[in-house]
């Protein structure tokens, strides 16, 4: 599948905003702590991915009722669903000048991922969190995502790479007072 940037300006994939707030002190501190352990940007990207995947539980898996959507809140509260975890990973990567996009898949509901740009190409990564039957890994040599869409069930990969969260996703997250409410309102398509 060919991935398509929704804006040709690569600097948009480094920008901070209200959601991917990589200028926030907690995001900067976390990024600096991870960067001290990395020998280069590839190693940093892997460490940031593993940090979000492994130390921030997916709220559905952990039973956490809180809904987070801003990257700094995900890091502060230590919880989030796929979209929120993607926002946190994007912020950590952008904090270290690694172009990062938000991207999505469609299953019963829309699933959130990121794509990182290395060696002139985009590479999708899924920081959702592993559990039995889910084994997402950081990879620049072929995708190792949590889920693979099955076209027979109308599942698909959306090819668009967004510099900002998709408005449908963001509005659902921001409107949800808790995870049970969020689960009833998750988007089924973009």
PDB file of C-alpha atoms in Angstrom:
ATOM      1  CA  UNK A   1       0.000   0.000   0.000  1.00  0.00           C
ATOM      2  CA  UNK A   2       1.271   3.447  -0.886  1.00  0.00           C
ATOM      3  CA  UNK A   3       1.049   5.843   2.055  1.00  0.00           C
ATOM      4  CA  UNK A   4      -0.099   9.363   1.138  1.00  0.00           C
ATOM      5  CA  UNK A   5       0.749  12.488   3.120  1.00  0.00           C
ATOM      6  CA  UNK A   6      -2.295  14.725   3.611  1.00  0.00           C
ATOM      7  CA  UNK A   7       0.075  17.677   3.290  1.00  0.00           C
ATOM      8  CA  UNK A   8       3.254  17.770   1.182  1.00  0.00           C
ATOM      9  CA  UNK A   9       5.019  19.934   3.785  1.00  0.00           C
ATOM     10  CA  UNK A  10       7.160  17.530   5.825  1.00  0.00           C
ATOM     11  CA  UNK A  11       7.559  20.132   8.576  1.00  0.00           C
ATOM     12  CA  UNK A  12       3.856  19.634   9.416  1.00  0.00           C
ATOM     13  CA  UNK A  13       4.824  16.171  10.682  1.00  0.00           C
ATOM     14  CA  UNK A  14       7.175  17.792  13.212  1.00  0.00           C
ATOM     15  CA  UNK A  15       4.740  20.407  14.517  1.00  0.00           C
ATOM     16  CA  UNK A  16       3.407  20.723  18.038  1.00  0.00           C
ATOM     17  CA  UNK A  17      -0.261  21.463  18.622  1.00  0.00           C
ATOM     18  CA  UNK A  18      -2.895  21.080  21.349  1.00  0.00           C
ATOM     19  CA  UNK A  19      -2.922  17.281  20.959  1.00  0.00           C
ATOM     20  CA  UNK A  20       0.658  16.429  20.004  1.00  0.00           C
ATOM     21  CA  UNK A  21       2.056  18.837  22.565  1.00  0.00           C
ATOM     22  CA  UNK A  22       5.729  17.917  22.357  1.00  0.00           C
ATOM     23  CA  UNK A  23       6.605  21.318  23.752  1.00  0.00           C
ATOM     24  CA  UNK A  24       5.027  20.327  27.112  1.00  0.00           C
ATOM     25  CA  UNK A  25       7.591  19.883  29.939  1.00  0.00           C
ATOM     26  CA  UNK A  26       6.530  16.283  30.684  1.00  0.00           C
ATOM     27  CA  UNK A  27       6.871  15.275  27.037  1.00  0.00           C
ATOM     28  CA  UNK A  28      10.272  17.020  26.792  1.00  0.00           C
ATOM     29  CA  UNK A  29      11.481  15.374  30.025  1.00  0.00           C
ATOM     30  CA  UNK A  30      10.337  11.912  28.908  1.00  0.00           C
ATOM     31  CA  UNK A  31      11.913  12.365  25.480  1.00  0.00           C
ATOM     32  CA  UNK A  32      15.207  13.529  27.021  1.00  0.00           C
ATOM     33  CA  UNK A  33      15.273  10.557  29.398  1.00  0.00           C
ATOM     34  CA  UNK A  34      14.719   8.118  26.515  1.00  0.00           C
ATOM     35  CA  UNK A  35      17.215   9.932  24.252  1.00  0.00           C
ATOM     36  CA  UNK A  36      20.000   9.502  26.830  1.00  0.00           C
ATOM     37  CA  UNK A  37      19.705   5.723  26.312  1.00  0.00           C
ATOM     38  CA  UNK A  38      19.764   5.873  22.500  1.00  0.00           C
ATOM     39  CA  UNK A  39      22.832   5.831  20.272  1.00  0.00           C
ATOM     40  CA  UNK A  40      20.990   7.314  17.259  1.00  0.00           C
ATOM     41  CA  UNK A  41      17.552   8.336  16.031  1.00  0.00           C
ATOM     42  CA  UNK A  42      16.620   4.773  15.024  1.00  0.00           C
ATOM     43  CA  UNK A  43      17.384   3.506  18.523  1.00  0.00           C
ATOM     44  CA  UNK A  44      15.481   6.434  20.017  1.00  0.00           C
ATOM     45  CA  UNK A  45      12.419   5.710  17.848  1.00  0.00           C
ATOM     46  CA  UNK A  46      12.438   2.072  18.986  1.00  0.00           C
ATOM     47  CA  UNK A  47      12.820   3.080  22.657  1.00  0.00           C
ATOM     48  CA  UNK A  48       9.986   5.622  22.407  1.00  0.00           C
ATOM     49  CA  UNK A  49       7.757   3.051  20.692  1.00  0.00           C
ATOM     50  CA  UNK A  50       8.485   0.389  23.320  1.00  0.00           C
ATOM     51  CA  UNK A  51       7.982   2.912  26.132  1.00  0.00           C
ATOM     52  CA  UNK A  52       4.492   3.844  24.909  1.00  0.00           C
ATOM     53  CA  UNK A  53       3.560   0.288  23.943  1.00  0.00           C
ATOM     54  CA  UNK A  54       4.768  -1.309  27.179  1.00  0.00           C
ATOM     55  CA  UNK A  55       4.466   1.252  29.980  1.00  0.00           C
ATOM     56  CA  UNK A  56       1.193   2.961  29.111  1.00  0.00           C
ATOM     57  CA  UNK A  57      -1.580   0.380  29.310  1.00  0.00           C
ATOM     58  CA  UNK A  58      -4.372   0.405  26.756  1.00  0.00           C
ATOM     59  CA  UNK A  59      -7.320   1.493  28.900  1.00  0.00           C
ATOM     60  CA  UNK A  60      -9.625  -1.220  27.553  1.00  0.00           C
ATOM     61  CA  UNK A  61      -7.087  -3.919  28.490  1.00  0.00           C
ATOM     62  CA  UNK A  62      -6.449  -2.474  31.952  1.00  0.00           C
ATOM     63  CA  UNK A  63     -10.049  -1.517  32.738  1.00  0.00           C
ATOM     64  CA  UNK A  64      -9.144   2.146  33.242  1.00  0.00           C
ATOM     65  CA  UNK A  65     -12.233   4.325  32.838  1.00  0.00           C
ATOM     66  CA  UNK A  66     -10.352   7.559  32.057  1.00  0.00           C
ATOM     67  CA  UNK A  67     -10.236   8.980  28.533  1.00  0.00           C
ATOM     68  CA  UNK A  68      -7.064  10.792  27.492  1.00  0.00           C
ATOM     69  CA  UNK A  69      -6.377  12.480  24.158  1.00  0.00           C
ATOM     70  CA  UNK A  70      -3.553  15.003  24.671  1.00  0.00           C
ATOM     71  CA  UNK A  71      -0.055  13.454  24.533  1.00  0.00           C
ATOM     72  CA  UNK A  72       1.066  15.030  27.809  1.00  0.00           C
ATOM     73  CA  UNK A  73      -2.082  13.745  29.559  1.00  0.00           C
ATOM     74  CA  UNK A  74      -1.444  10.226  28.265  1.00  0.00           C
ATOM     75  CA  UNK A  75       2.061  10.349  29.742  1.00  0.00           C
ATOM     76  CA  UNK A  76       0.872  11.966  32.982  1.00  0.00           C
ATOM     77  CA  UNK A  77      -2.098   9.660  33.600  1.00  0.00           C
ATOM     78  CA  UNK A  78      -0.443   6.552  32.144  1.00  0.00           C
ATOM     79  CA  UNK A  79      -3.451   5.410  30.154  1.00  0.00           C
ATOM     80  CA  UNK A  80      -5.083   5.699  26.760  1.00  0.00           C
ATOM     81  CA  UNK A  81      -6.718   3.861  23.921  1.00  0.00           C
ATOM     82  CA  UNK A  82      -4.964   3.366  20.588  1.00  0.00           C
ATOM     83  CA  UNK A  83      -5.519   6.944  19.395  1.00  0.00           C
ATOM     84  CA  UNK A  84      -4.224   8.489  22.605  1.00  0.00           C
ATOM     85  CA  UNK A  85      -1.195   6.203  22.674  1.00  0.00           C
ATOM     86  CA  UNK A  86      -0.488   7.172  19.048  1.00  0.00           C
ATOM     87  CA  UNK A  87      -0.663  10.850  20.058  1.00  0.00           C
ATOM     88  CA  UNK A  88       1.839  10.240  22.873  1.00  0.00           C
ATOM     89  CA  UNK A  89       4.242   8.365  20.601  1.00  0.00           C
ATOM     90  CA  UNK A  90       3.968  11.047  17.910  1.00  0.00           C
ATOM     91  CA  UNK A  91       4.822  13.724  20.496  1.00  0.00           C
ATOM     92  CA  UNK A  92       7.841  11.800  21.796  1.00  0.00           C
ATOM     93  CA  UNK A  93       9.151  11.221  18.272  1.00  0.00           C
ATOM     94  CA  UNK A  94       8.547  14.783  17.105  1.00  0.00           C
ATOM     95  CA  UNK A  95      10.272  16.046  20.256  1.00  0.00           C
ATOM     96  CA  UNK A  96      13.441  14.469  18.832  1.00  0.00           C
ATOM     97  CA  UNK A  97      12.846  15.774  15.281  1.00  0.00           C
ATOM     98  CA  UNK A  98      11.554  12.512  13.823  1.00  0.00           C
ATOM     99  CA  UNK A  99       8.726  13.206  11.343  1.00  0.00           C
ATOM    100  CA  UNK A 100       5.666  11.336  12.574  1.00  0.00           C
ATOM    101  CA  UNK A 101       2.196  10.984  11.071  1.00  0.00           C
ATOM    102  CA  UNK A 102      -1.059   9.661  12.443  1.00  0.00           C
ATOM    103  CA  UNK A 103      -2.750   6.959  10.409  1.00  0.00           C
ATOM    104  CA  UNK A 104      -5.682   4.631  10.767  1.00  0.00           C
ATOM    105  CA  UNK A 105      -7.135   1.221  10.003  1.00  0.00           C
ATOM    106  CA  UNK A 106     -10.805   0.196   9.851  1.00  0.00           C
ATOM    107  CA  UNK A 107     -12.077  -2.878  11.652  1.00  0.00           C
ATOM    108  CA  UNK A 108     -15.411  -2.866  13.523  1.00  0.00           C
ATOM    109  CA  UNK A 109     -14.182   0.576  14.590  1.00  0.00           C
ATOM    110  CA  UNK A 110     -11.338   2.808  13.458  1.00  0.00           C
ATOM    111  CA  UNK A 111      -7.936   1.906  14.947  1.00  0.00           C
ATOM    112  CA  UNK A 112      -5.114   4.444  15.385  1.00  0.00           C
ATOM    113  CA  UNK A 113      -1.418   4.053  14.505  1.00  0.00           C
ATOM    114  CA  UNK A 114       1.577   6.228  13.682  1.00  0.00           C
ATOM    115  CA  UNK A 115       4.011   6.288  10.800  1.00  0.00           C
ATOM    116  CA  UNK A 116       7.624   7.391  11.171  1.00  0.00           C
ATOM    117  CA  UNK A 117       9.781   8.715   8.362  1.00  0.00           C
ATOM    118  CA  UNK A 118      13.236   7.209   7.965  1.00  0.00           C
ATOM    119  CA  UNK A 119      15.415   6.879   4.862  1.00  0.00           C
ATOM    120  CA  UNK A 120      12.918   8.765   2.726  1.00  0.00           C
ATOM    121  CA  UNK A 121      10.016   6.423   3.448  1.00  0.00           C
ATOM    122  CA  UNK A 122       7.146   6.130   5.914  1.00  0.00           C
ATOM    123  CA  UNK A 123       6.941   3.097   8.223  1.00  0.00           C
ATOM    124  CA  UNK A 124       3.740   2.390  10.155  1.00  0.00           C
ATOM    125  CA  UNK A 125       4.007   1.408  13.831  1.00  0.00           C
ATOM    126  CA  UNK A 126       1.307   0.328  16.294  1.00  0.00           C
ATOM    127  CA  UNK A 127       1.921   1.315  19.940  1.00  0.00           C
ATOM    128  CA  UNK A 128      -1.454  -0.087  21.049  1.00  0.00           C
ATOM    129  CA  UNK A 129       0.044  -2.531  23.526  1.00  0.00           C
ATOM    130  CA  UNK A 130       0.590  -6.251  23.307  1.00  0.00           C
ATOM    131  CA  UNK A 131      -1.555  -8.942  24.893  1.00  0.00           C
ATOM    132  CA  UNK A 132      -2.306 -12.575  24.037  1.00  0.00           C
ATOM    133  CA  UNK A 133      -2.869 -12.671  20.288  1.00  0.00           C
ATOM    134  CA  UNK A 134      -1.376  -9.187  19.719  1.00  0.00           C
ATOM    135  CA  UNK A 135       2.358  -8.823  19.058  1.00  0.00           C
ATOM    136  CA  UNK A 136       3.138  -5.396  17.605  1.00  0.00           C
ATOM    137  CA  UNK A 137       6.844  -4.656  17.163  1.00  0.00           C
ATOM    138  CA  UNK A 138       8.831  -1.647  16.002  1.00  0.00           C
ATOM    139  CA  UNK A 139      10.090  -2.360  12.498  1.00  0.00           C
ATOM    140  CA  UNK A 140      11.530  -0.454   9.584  1.00  0.00           C
ATOM    141  CA  UNK A 141      11.796  -3.713   7.579  1.00  0.00           C
ATOM    142  CA  UNK A 142       8.161  -4.632   7.048  1.00  0.00           C
ATOM    143  CA  UNK A 143       5.152  -3.968   9.218  1.00  0.00           C
ATOM    144  CA  UNK A 144       4.670  -5.728  12.550  1.00  0.00           C
ATOM    145  CA  UNK A 145       1.312  -4.196  13.484  1.00  0.00           C
ATOM    146  CA  UNK A 146      -1.168  -5.375  16.107  1.00  0.00           C
ATOM    147  CA  UNK A 147      -3.834  -6.188  13.517  1.00  0.00           C
ATOM    148  CA  UNK A 148      -3.976  -6.946   9.799  1.00  0.00           C
ATOM    149  CA  UNK A 149      -7.204  -5.963   8.035  1.00  0.00           C
ATOM    150  CA  UNK A 150      -9.193  -8.675   6.242  1.00  0.00           C
ATOM    151  CA  UNK A 151     -10.910  -7.258   3.140  1.00  0.00           C
ATOM    152  CA  UNK A 152     -13.494 -10.071   3.269  1.00  0.00           C
ATOM    153  CA  UNK A 153     -14.849  -8.427   6.427  1.00  0.00           C
ATOM    154  CA  UNK A 154     -14.678  -4.891   4.949  1.00  0.00           C
ATOM    155  CA  UNK A 155     -11.564  -4.152   7.009  1.00  0.00           C
ATOM    156  CA  UNK A 156      -8.963  -1.862   5.488  1.00  0.00           C
ATOM    157  CA  UNK A 157      -5.868   0.263   5.880  1.00  0.00           C
ATOM    158  CA  UNK A 158      -6.467   3.951   5.278  1.00  0.00           C
ATOM    159  CA  UNK A 159      -3.502   5.175   3.176  1.00  0.00           C
ATOM    160  CA  UNK A 160      -3.597   8.813   4.330  1.00  0.00           C
ATOM    161  CA  UNK A 161      -0.940  10.075   6.735  1.00  0.00           C
ATOM    162  CA  UNK A 162      -2.243  12.941   8.847  1.00  0.00           C
ATOM    163  CA  UNK A 163      -0.105  15.640  10.427  1.00  0.00           C
ATOM    164  CA  UNK A 164      -2.865  16.172  13.036  1.00  0.00           C
ATOM    165  CA  UNK A 165      -5.424  13.766  14.501  1.00  0.00           C
ATOM    166  CA  UNK A 166      -8.381  13.122  12.225  1.00  0.00           C
ATOM    167  CA  UNK A 167     -11.209  15.465  13.345  1.00  0.00           C
ATOM    168  CA  UNK A 168     -13.661  12.572  13.756  1.00  0.00           C
ATOM    169  CA  UNK A 169     -11.293  10.755  16.095  1.00  0.00           C
ATOM    170  CA  UNK A 170     -10.447  13.849  18.100  1.00  0.00           C
ATOM    171  CA  UNK A 171     -14.051  14.959  18.562  1.00  0.00           C
ATOM    172  CA  UNK A 172     -15.066  11.527  19.859  1.00  0.00           C
ATOM    173  CA  UNK A 173     -12.187  11.479  22.350  1.00  0.00           C
ATOM    174  CA  UNK A 174     -12.856  15.010  23.577  1.00  0.00           C
ATOM    175  CA  UNK A 175     -16.600  14.397  24.022  1.00  0.00           C
ATOM    176  CA  UNK A 176     -16.256  11.205  26.063  1.00  0.00           C
ATOM    177  CA  UNK A 177     -16.624  11.586  29.854  1.00  0.00           C
ATOM    178  CA  UNK A 178     -15.408   8.008  30.376  1.00  0.00           C
ATOM    179  CA  UNK A 179     -14.311   4.923  28.471  1.00  0.00           C
ATOM    180  CA  UNK A 180     -17.715   3.137  28.479  1.00  0.00           C
ATOM    181  CA  UNK A 181     -19.245   6.193  26.808  1.00  0.00           C
ATOM    182  CA  UNK A 182     -16.311   6.380  24.402  1.00  0.00           C
ATOM    183  CA  UNK A 183     -16.769   2.722  23.453  1.00  0.00           C
ATOM    184  CA  UNK A 184     -20.347   3.464  22.357  1.00  0.00           C
ATOM    185  CA  UNK A 185     -19.243   6.382  20.181  1.00  0.00           C
ATOM    186  CA  UNK A 186     -16.032   5.143  18.524  1.00  0.00           C
ATOM    187  CA  UNK A 187     -16.017   5.960  14.809  1.00  0.00           C
ATOM    188  CA  UNK A 188     -16.707   3.065  12.455  1.00  0.00           C
ATOM    189  CA  UNK A 189     -15.225   4.877   9.431  1.00  0.00           C
ATOM    190  CA  UNK A 190     -13.333   8.039   8.513  1.00  0.00           C
TER     191      UNK A 190
END
